[in-house]
Amino acid sequence: MLYLLYDAVQRHLDLKYGRFAHWLDRELRQTIPDGVVAYCINIYDGGNGRWSIELVGCAS
């Protein structure tokens, strides 16, 4: 029973990671704006049980 629960949780996490990876790949394929020398990923609690992620382009 514990294995089945773990397996269900793992499939759920894999799905979420797949969606995140797809989003990140899509964003990073775009032309890098002038002045951006690095990227930073911010992950934060967006409230109501949701997490939010920002991809921030940083200047030097």
Short mmCIF file of C-alpha atoms in Angstrom, two decimals:
data_model
loop_
_atom_site.label_atom_id
_atom_site.label_comp_id
_atom_site.label_asym_id
_atom_site.label_seq_id
_atom_site.Cartn_x
_atom_site.Cartn_y
_atom_site.Cartn_z
CA MET A 1 0.00 0.00 0.00
CA LEU A 2 2.79 2.43 0.89
CA TYR A 3 4.53 1.66 -2.40
CA LEU A 4 1.35 2.46 -4.36
CA LEU A 5 1.02 5.78 -2.54
CA TYR A 6 4.69 6.60 -3.21
CA ASP A 7 4.26 5.64 -6.87
CA ALA A 8 1.21 7.90 -7.24
CA VAL A 9 3.03 10.82 -5.61
CA GLN A 10 6.09 10.25 -7.82
CA ARG A 11 3.97 10.25 -11.00
CA HIS A 12 2.35 13.51 -9.87
CA LEU A 13 5.75 15.10 -9.24
CA ASP A 14 7.09 13.84 -12.57
CA LEU A 15 4.13 15.47 -14.34
CA LYS A 16 4.73 18.79 -12.58
CA TYR A 17 8.47 18.65 -13.32
CA GLY A 18 7.72 17.89 -16.97
CA ARG A 19 5.48 20.96 -17.21
CA PHE A 20 8.14 23.10 -15.49
CA ALA A 21 10.91 21.80 -17.77
CA HIS A 22 8.77 22.48 -20.86
CA TRP A 23 8.05 26.05 -19.70
CA LEU A 24 11.72 26.72 -18.88
CA ASP A 25 12.95 25.29 -22.20
CA ARG A 26 10.42 27.43 -24.09
CA GLU A 27 11.49 30.61 -22.27
CA LEU A 28 15.22 29.98 -22.68
CA ARG A 29 14.87 29.37 -26.44
CA GLN A 30 13.94 33.02 -26.92
CA THR A 31 16.55 35.61 -27.83
CA ILE A 32 18.37 36.85 -24.74
CA PRO A 33 17.62 40.56 -24.28
CA ASP A 34 20.55 42.99 -24.53
CA GLY A 35 22.18 43.55 -21.16
CA VAL A 36 21.21 40.18 -19.64
CA VAL A 37 24.31 38.30 -18.49
CA ALA A 38 22.74 35.76 -16.12
CA TYR A 39 19.42 34.24 -15.15
CA CYS A 40 18.02 33.66 -11.69
CA ILE A 41 15.06 31.44 -10.82
CA ASN A 42 12.91 32.58 -7.90
CA ILE A 43 10.55 30.05 -6.33
CA TYR A 44 8.09 31.35 -3.77
CA ASP A 45 4.85 30.54 -2.02
CA GLY A 46 2.20 32.28 -4.08
CA GLY A 47 -0.53 31.63 -1.50
CA ASN A 48 -3.64 29.46 -1.62
CA GLY A 49 -1.52 26.30 -1.77
CA ARG A 50 0.23 27.36 -4.99
CA TRP A 51 3.90 27.93 -5.67
CA SER A 52 5.13 30.48 -8.19
CA ILE A 53 8.31 30.56 -10.25
CA GLU A 54 9.96 33.56 -11.88
CA LEU A 55 12.77 33.50 -14.43
CA VAL A 56 14.67 36.78 -14.01
CA GLY A 57 17.26 38.12 -16.45
CA CYS A 58 20.02 39.97 -14.58
CA ALA A 59 22.44 42.63 -15.78
CA SER A 60 26.06 42.78 -14.65
#
